[in-house]
């Protein structure tokens, strides 16, 4: 590999790295992936993803595979010691992305599905059992040195010179290598501790038979022992409980103690204990997400406590944001300055999610009985405001002085459509690049210049109509559930231009503004 230059060298192959590699591989880019573990990680870590992430899985062609085991949860509740409901997150609706709002998963199943999607792409090479030991940046490429990880013994007795090594070159380097990121440390990218550090015991179980509890998924905010429980897909479950002051870790990690804690719900006749570990929930954010040609994604760039289930989701959003920009730069369609928008878009977005996760996490982690009573009273009396809406992306790939609509930075819609008698989710018929979704026939409005811009950037023009409006038009895009019509009406918008990462570039309220929108898009996306 010494003389070979890949488009991207990637360190790390968890779900965030898998998504990043697959997105780049779909575009034909040559990606060399290196992972220090000898194989896919066989135990669960993350347990949740939402409709936006499922749409990304759909883009990779593995959504149905993942859906086979993922559990579409309907509610996630926070209750106190008296079983009174403090907070309810409603997950029982279809999200704007065209999938159920939220899913609970068994991570190894999800990773296996993603790995199969990666394996189907011929330009990606995945190397397990290799650890990065050095990075050198050059004017137009990055060199990374890897050593073969010897799992046979603690000390091989080999000198550094005797260990098997590979030197790999890439036009860009992506660090998807987790919380203890080698890329971040080696390139001295500063890290800010955001102040949340709490240790919890994590217990994972494989069910021996289908189980259902009156309270299946949520937090029990009991000052005597804060605890949470939730399903991991359709065949596994997780319990987590807080390490209380003065408790001995070895006692907490005894199997006897594990079964004692979950005795109200399960016994050894119901499930097998497959994992028992103490994990410290932390929060932090990298000050710099890139240095030269090296970029961070996922836990390498940010950490958050798990109380919103958004850690992995945020990392996959990083990958989606970075991949479409790398694609345009690697193919020469956009200037390298486009990559400078990556951190300014992603960092503020994830910081809001971290802050919210810390805020709700502190509600659960109250161990003082008097403080817990005051908390419960505040909820009963309605003195606690509802959780804020999910953060909106603040786009940098746009002209901030000409924002036309409040939808900018929100997720674009995907509904079920029918074309030529075939019914699918829209992306499965029109792809996942740029989409111009209109509530009118844009072809009657677009100028020749606008059509040329849209053609150059492979923008799909989608005009969904109700079946009654389609008449006998065989090529009409029928809005099966009326979801697009509801979207247009609710947001008072006539058209939206949606980016490859599904976020809205801009929207218009009048048909006459369509050519202005397209012209502005054409001038901005080159980022020159």
XYZ file of C-alpha atoms in Angstrom:
528
model
C 0.000 0.000 0.000
C 3.025 2.341 0.210
C 2.642 3.752 -3.312
C -1.136 3.517 -3.438
C -3.159 6.616 -2.543
C -6.731 6.028 -1.402
C -9.365 8.737 -1.524
C -9.946 8.284 2.205
C -8.137 6.389 4.944
C -10.468 5.745 7.858
C -9.549 4.674 11.371
C -12.397 2.965 13.216
C -15.216 0.696 12.088
C -18.058 1.002 14.556
C -21.503 1.906 13.182
C -20.466 5.535 12.556
C -17.393 4.423 10.616
C -19.416 1.813 8.743
C -21.894 4.448 7.602
C -19.136 6.847 6.551
C -17.302 4.193 4.546
C -20.495 2.999 2.876
C -21.588 6.521 1.905
C -18.224 7.193 0.262
C -18.103 3.749 -1.317
C -21.509 4.277 -2.891
C -20.026 7.225 -4.758
C -17.180 5.069 -6.019
C -14.487 6.504 -3.761
C -11.681 4.199 -2.682
C -11.671 3.855 1.107
C -9.163 1.936 3.246
C -10.644 1.197 6.671
C -8.546 0.045 9.632
C -9.963 -1.215 12.923
C -7.926 -2.363 15.921
C -10.436 -5.025 16.975
C -9.962 -8.376 15.207
C -13.611 -8.525 14.131
C -16.927 -6.742 14.518
C -17.656 -5.983 18.175
C -19.981 -8.719 19.410
C -21.660 -6.880 22.308
C -24.164 -4.009 22.367
C -23.252 -0.436 23.227
C -25.746 2.000 21.707
C -29.395 0.971 21.870
C -31.438 3.603 20.028
C -31.775 5.397 16.719
C -34.457 7.628 15.223
C -36.269 8.091 11.907
C -33.527 10.281 10.436
C -30.941 7.546 11.025
C -33.244 4.891 9.607
C -33.520 6.992 6.444
C -29.715 6.967 6.230
C -29.762 3.180 6.649
C -32.324 3.147 3.846
C -29.904 5.114 1.675
C -27.320 2.384 2.281
C -29.792 -0.320 1.288
C -29.945 -2.059 4.661
C -32.969 -0.507 6.401
C -35.166 -3.572 5.975
C -32.350 -5.818 7.203
C -31.977 -3.670 10.330
C -35.741 -3.426 10.749
C -35.969 -7.211 11.057
C -34.673 -6.963 14.627
C -35.115 -3.304 15.587
C -38.042 -2.594 17.867
C -40.180 0.468 17.006
C -40.879 1.846 20.475
C -44.012 3.899 21.090
C -43.146 5.689 24.330
C -40.152 6.354 26.538
C -41.153 7.485 30.027
C -39.464 8.849 33.119
C -41.132 7.771 36.358
C -40.336 8.454 39.994
C -40.088 5.994 42.886
C -43.889 6.076 43.290
C -44.366 5.124 39.613
C -45.677 8.603 38.808
C -44.935 9.750 35.256
C -42.585 12.732 35.114
C -41.761 12.920 31.387
C -43.138 11.113 28.347
C -41.408 11.038 24.988
C -44.012 10.093 22.374
C -42.496 7.849 19.750
C -45.673 6.424 18.258
C -45.820 8.428 15.032
C -44.158 8.309 11.627
C -41.349 10.868 11.457
C -40.842 13.349 8.632
C -38.174 10.976 7.274
C -40.824 8.396 6.406
C -40.002 5.887 9.156
C -41.299 5.358 12.675
C -40.130 8.041 15.083
C -37.737 5.902 17.160
C -36.294 2.390 17.272
C -34.542 0.315 19.916
C -31.851 -1.980 18.561
C -29.385 -4.709 19.410
C -26.198 -3.130 18.090
C -24.422 -6.281 16.831
C -27.399 -6.977 14.561
C -27.243 -3.425 13.199
C -23.483 -3.601 12.693
C -23.791 -6.912 10.855
C -26.334 -5.361 8.482
C -24.119 -2.324 7.895
C -21.105 -4.574 7.329
C -22.990 -6.480 4.642
C -23.778 -3.155 2.955
C -20.080 -2.220 3.069
C -18.984 -5.601 1.720
C -21.212 -5.097 -1.323
C -19.147 -2.048 -2.345
C -15.984 -3.008 -4.278
C -14.014 0.186 -3.569
C -13.889 -0.310 0.220
C -11.210 -2.419 1.908
C -11.769 -3.246 5.600
C -8.735 -4.315 7.641
C -9.393 -5.677 11.123
C -6.678 -6.060 13.735
C -4.606 -3.005 12.819
C -3.841 -0.086 15.136
C -2.719 3.370 14.025
C 0.622 4.449 15.503
C 1.584 7.496 13.440
C 0.073 10.174 11.191
C 1.968 12.473 8.848
C 0.256 15.232 6.887
C 1.508 16.408 3.509
C 0.379 19.040 1.049
C -1.974 16.798 -0.891
C -2.243 13.558 1.100
C -1.980 11.970 4.564
C 0.254 9.043 5.540
C -0.852 6.721 8.344
C 1.292 3.959 9.838
C -0.495 0.914 11.269
C 0.802 -1.982 13.370
C -0.710 -5.447 13.438
C -2.379 -6.056 16.792
C -1.182 -9.271 18.430
C -4.117 -10.664 20.426
C -2.295 -13.835 21.402
C -0.378 -12.441 24.364
C 0.014 -9.287 26.383
C 3.684 -8.851 25.519
C 5.031 -10.274 22.257
C 8.611 -9.409 23.149
C 9.038 -7.872 19.695
C 10.690 -4.514 19.268
C 8.779 -1.794 17.435
C 10.900 -2.432 14.350
C 10.013 -6.140 14.320
C 6.228 -5.653 14.419
C 4.302 -6.032 11.192
C 3.480 -2.595 9.796
C 1.612 -0.975 6.944
C 2.035 2.554 5.673
C -1.093 3.835 3.949
C -1.707 7.059 2.026
C -5.017 8.827 1.555
C -6.126 12.146 0.178
C -8.087 12.553 3.402
C -8.137 10.875 6.813
C -11.289 10.276 8.855
C -11.004 9.431 12.545
C -14.025 7.355 13.531
C -12.005 5.843 16.350
C -14.153 6.531 19.391
C -13.864 8.385 22.668
C -10.138 7.690 23.067
C -9.453 8.708 19.475
C -5.847 8.235 18.382
C -6.407 10.760 15.597
C -7.557 13.422 18.032
C -4.735 12.788 20.483
C -1.961 12.438 17.905
C -2.926 15.611 16.082
C -3.378 17.431 19.405
C -6.960 18.511 18.789
C -8.174 20.139 22.047
C -11.004 18.554 24.043
C -13.471 20.341 26.334
C -14.972 18.423 29.273
C -18.609 19.517 29.583
C -18.906 18.394 33.173
C -21.135 15.307 33.290
C -19.389 12.254 34.781
C -21.538 9.563 36.396
C -20.809 5.839 36.698
C -23.577 3.323 36.019
C -23.701 -0.461 35.933
C -24.804 -1.783 32.546
C -26.521 -5.191 32.363
C -27.396 -6.781 29.013
C -29.569 -9.863 28.648
C -30.641 -12.233 25.889
C -34.243 -13.300 26.350
C -35.048 -16.985 26.488
C -38.659 -16.231 25.578
C -40.714 -13.164 24.586
C -41.137 -10.837 27.562
C -43.361 -7.840 28.168
C -43.553 -5.604 31.216
C -46.128 -2.970 32.146
C -43.235 -0.499 32.018
C -40.842 -1.599 29.280
C -38.776 1.415 28.306
C -37.700 4.379 30.398
C -36.049 5.827 33.486
C -36.951 5.149 37.103
C -35.890 8.299 38.931
C -35.602 6.748 42.390
C -33.097 8.531 44.662
C -32.364 5.207 46.370
C -31.211 3.736 43.066
C -31.703 5.587 39.738
C -32.339 2.911 37.106
C -33.367 2.593 33.492
C -34.604 -0.329 31.434
C -35.303 -0.770 27.767
C -35.502 -3.310 25.003
C -32.523 -3.937 22.739
C -34.278 -4.981 19.586
C -36.695 -7.883 19.698
C -34.643 -10.426 21.637
C -32.433 -8.530 24.111
C -32.902 -6.191 27.072
C -30.803 -3.734 29.010
C -30.909 -2.542 32.613
C -28.675 0.264 33.881
C -28.407 1.558 37.406
C -26.352 4.249 39.058
C -23.303 3.476 41.186
C -24.093 4.983 44.583
C -21.456 6.670 46.780
C -19.233 4.188 48.624
C -20.316 1.088 46.715
C -17.630 -1.457 45.889
C -17.327 -2.114 42.175
C -16.436 -5.789 42.557
C -19.618 -6.411 44.515
C -21.734 -4.528 41.981
C -20.265 -6.644 39.197
C -21.118 -9.986 40.784
C -23.658 -12.005 38.854
C -25.621 -12.550 42.053
C -26.032 -8.805 42.450
C -27.176 -8.424 38.854
C -30.051 -10.844 39.288
C -30.968 -9.276 42.610
C -31.310 -5.808 41.049
C -33.582 -6.951 38.224
C -35.559 -9.429 40.320
C -38.806 -7.413 39.979
C -38.689 -7.982 36.210
C -36.765 -11.146 35.295
C -35.161 -14.312 36.636
C -32.613 -16.696 35.156
C -35.513 -18.654 33.713
C -36.323 -15.672 31.514
C -32.944 -14.567 30.148
C -29.188 -15.054 30.051
C -26.846 -12.360 31.349
C -24.446 -11.614 28.464
C -22.721 -8.436 29.656
C -22.052 -6.754 32.989
C -19.829 -3.681 33.160
C -19.461 -0.338 34.919
C -19.470 2.504 32.426
C -18.841 6.185 33.142
C -21.244 8.440 31.275
C -19.240 11.461 30.154
C -19.785 14.616 28.146
C -17.282 16.469 26.001
C -16.657 18.205 22.715
C -13.595 18.583 20.516
C -12.657 22.222 19.955
C -11.333 21.358 16.518
C -12.913 18.679 14.338
C -10.292 18.880 11.615
C -6.605 19.571 11.159
C -5.326 19.794 7.617
C -6.695 16.760 5.785
C -7.818 14.894 8.913
C -11.405 14.932 10.238
C -13.149 13.572 13.331
C -16.604 11.989 13.403
C -18.684 10.357 16.123
C -17.364 9.849 19.654
C -13.955 11.053 18.496
C -15.545 14.510 18.159
C -18.163 14.481 20.937
C -19.480 12.515 23.906
C -22.808 12.757 25.677
C -24.632 10.890 28.446
C -27.073 8.329 27.012
C -30.320 9.730 28.395
C -31.621 10.836 24.972
C -30.139 7.909 23.033
C -28.504 10.339 20.617
C -24.798 9.476 20.831
C -24.593 7.099 17.870
C -27.250 9.091 16.015
C -25.159 12.245 16.260
C -22.097 10.405 14.965
C -24.011 9.074 11.966
C -25.188 12.622 11.242
C -21.515 13.650 11.255
C -20.733 10.951 8.699
C -23.649 11.956 6.488
C -22.633 15.629 6.586
C -18.957 15.004 5.900
C -19.425 12.312 3.246
C -21.456 14.338 0.767
C -19.033 17.242 1.073
C -15.990 14.994 0.649
C -17.644 13.510 -2.421
C -18.013 16.915 -4.097
C -14.442 17.902 -3.238
C -12.923 14.570 -4.285
C -14.714 14.724 -7.640
C -13.669 18.335 -8.199
C -17.234 19.638 -8.300
C -16.720 21.914 -5.287
C -13.818 23.841 -3.873
C -12.010 22.414 -0.827
C -13.463 25.327 1.185
C -16.720 23.365 1.298
C -15.107 21.125 3.930
C -14.712 24.162 6.187
C -18.484 24.070 6.712
C -18.385 20.637 8.370
C -17.606 21.619 11.965
C -19.568 24.916 11.938
C -22.675 22.941 10.955
C -22.243 19.867 13.109
C -20.626 21.154 16.319
C -23.351 23.633 17.404
C -26.037 21.079 16.544
C -24.499 18.319 18.642
C -23.648 20.764 21.467
C -27.361 21.523 21.861
C -28.106 17.798 22.035
C -25.355 17.253 24.622
C -26.687 20.102 26.764
C -30.192 18.663 26.600
C -28.944 15.155 27.432
C -27.090 16.532 30.462
C -30.151 18.473 31.569
C -32.497 15.491 31.491
C -29.755 13.215 32.860
C -29.489 15.346 35.981
C -33.207 14.792 36.566
C -32.627 11.056 36.707
C -29.402 11.192 38.740
C -30.834 12.951 41.820
C -29.966 10.834 44.873
C -30.936 13.265 47.639
C -34.479 12.311 48.824
C -35.489 15.884 49.652
C -34.289 17.167 46.296
C -36.116 14.318 44.569
C -39.341 15.253 46.419
C -39.000 18.837 45.199
C -38.398 17.592 41.668
C -41.481 15.381 41.770
C -43.632 18.189 43.158
C -42.476 20.527 40.404
C -43.555 18.002 37.783
C -46.896 17.360 39.519
C -47.610 21.086 39.753
C -46.738 21.688 36.132
C -43.829 23.950 37.017
C -41.401 22.150 34.707
C -41.485 23.326 31.090
C -41.674 20.633 28.403
C -38.433 19.541 26.768
C -37.350 21.956 24.028
C -37.800 20.902 20.395
C -35.034 18.906 18.780
C -32.196 21.186 17.605
C -32.238 22.529 14.067
C -29.129 22.529 11.888
C -27.718 25.984 11.163
C -26.530 25.602 7.575
C -23.330 27.201 6.371
C -23.720 26.001 2.776
C -26.183 28.769 2.005
C -26.469 32.520 1.813
C -27.492 33.549 5.309
C -28.620 36.964 4.103
C -31.191 35.373 1.818
C -32.847 32.724 3.971
C -36.313 32.527 2.513
C -38.047 30.187 4.902
C -38.031 28.991 8.505
C -37.649 25.418 7.236
C -33.980 26.010 6.423
C -31.926 23.499 8.435
C -34.865 21.236 9.232
C -35.230 17.738 7.871
C -36.834 17.401 4.468
C -39.801 15.078 3.976
C -39.953 11.552 2.627
C -43.289 9.874 1.973
C -44.615 6.810 0.222
C -45.176 7.436 -3.466
C -46.440 5.496 -6.451
C -44.909 5.814 -9.913
C -45.924 3.579 -12.818
C -47.787 1.298 -10.434
C -44.764 0.845 -8.140
C -45.196 1.968 -4.521
C -42.113 2.694 -2.414
C -40.652 5.301 -0.133
C -39.596 8.234 -2.281
C -35.821 7.795 -1.879
C -36.038 4.244 -3.198
C -37.379 5.638 -6.477
C -35.576 8.975 -6.766
C -32.300 8.416 -4.929
C -30.764 10.368 -2.073
C -28.909 13.237 -3.683
C -30.277 16.756 -4.031
C -34.076 16.830 -4.276
C -36.302 19.718 -5.364
C -39.736 18.850 -3.952
C -42.525 21.058 -5.324
C -46.242 21.528 -4.751
C -46.606 22.502 -8.404
C -45.281 21.479 -11.802
C -41.821 23.058 -11.695
C -41.132 22.352 -15.363
C -43.584 25.097 -16.282
C -41.677 27.593 -14.122
C -37.997 26.716 -14.417
C -35.883 28.672 -16.892
C -33.373 26.998 -19.205
C -30.572 28.275 -16.966
C -32.233 26.758 -13.897
C -32.766 23.441 -15.655
C -29.089 23.376 -16.610
C -28.040 24.028 -12.991
C -30.300 21.261 -11.704
C -29.010 18.855 -14.370
C -25.380 19.644 -13.555
C -25.904 18.815 -9.896
C -28.183 15.826 -10.591
C -31.070 17.388 -8.668
C -34.194 15.237 -8.769
C -37.398 17.224 -9.316
C -40.284 15.642 -7.425
C -43.893 16.815 -7.720
C -46.085 14.609 -5.513
C -49.820 14.822 -6.136
C -52.879 13.187 -4.633
C -54.306 10.242 -6.542
C -57.341 12.287 -7.527
C -55.004 14.788 -9.211
C -52.990 12.132 -11.020
C -55.911 11.120 -13.251
C -54.577 8.896 -16.041
C -51.039 10.270 -15.927
C -48.877 7.145 -15.723
C -45.720 9.055 -14.786
C -47.332 11.064 -12.011
C -45.800 10.822 -8.540
C -48.752 9.844 -6.379
C -48.586 10.971 -2.747
C -49.973 7.736 -1.283
C -50.601 8.922 2.279
C -50.924 12.631 1.555
C -47.817 13.280 3.663
C -46.295 15.727 1.172
C -49.544 17.666 0.874
C -49.710 17.920 4.656
C -46.092 19.092 4.752
C -46.682 21.855 2.177
C -49.860 23.022 3.887
C -48.547 22.905 7.452
C -45.393 24.861 6.661
C -46.981 27.183 4.084
C -44.306 26.343 1.542
C -44.520 25.730 -2.201
C -41.154 24.042 -2.713
C -38.097 22.926 -0.751
C -34.603 22.109 -1.970
C -33.238 19.246 0.121
C -29.526 18.478 0.540
C -27.983 14.985 0.234
C -27.999 14.730 4.054
C -31.783 15.354 3.994
C -31.629 18.867 5.486
C -33.480 21.674 3.737
C -31.234 24.084 1.842
C -34.060 26.598 1.394
C -37.749 26.886 0.650
C -40.063 29.227 -1.210
C -43.602 30.416 -0.559
C -44.312 31.588 -4.119
C -43.826 29.725 -7.390
C -42.276 32.833 -8.935
C -39.294 32.553 -6.554
C -38.218 29.134 -7.829
C -35.644 30.368 -10.345
C -34.139 32.692 -7.733
C -33.720 29.733 -5.380
C -32.077 27.560 -8.057
C -29.732 30.336 -9.195
C -28.600 30.975 -5.617
C -28.059 27.257 -5.102
C -25.948 27.039 -8.247
C -23.683 29.885 -7.184
C -23.229 28.686 -3.604
C -22.724 24.952 -3.944
C -19.469 25.295 -5.872
C -18.115 27.115 -2.818
C -15.382 28.778 -4.844
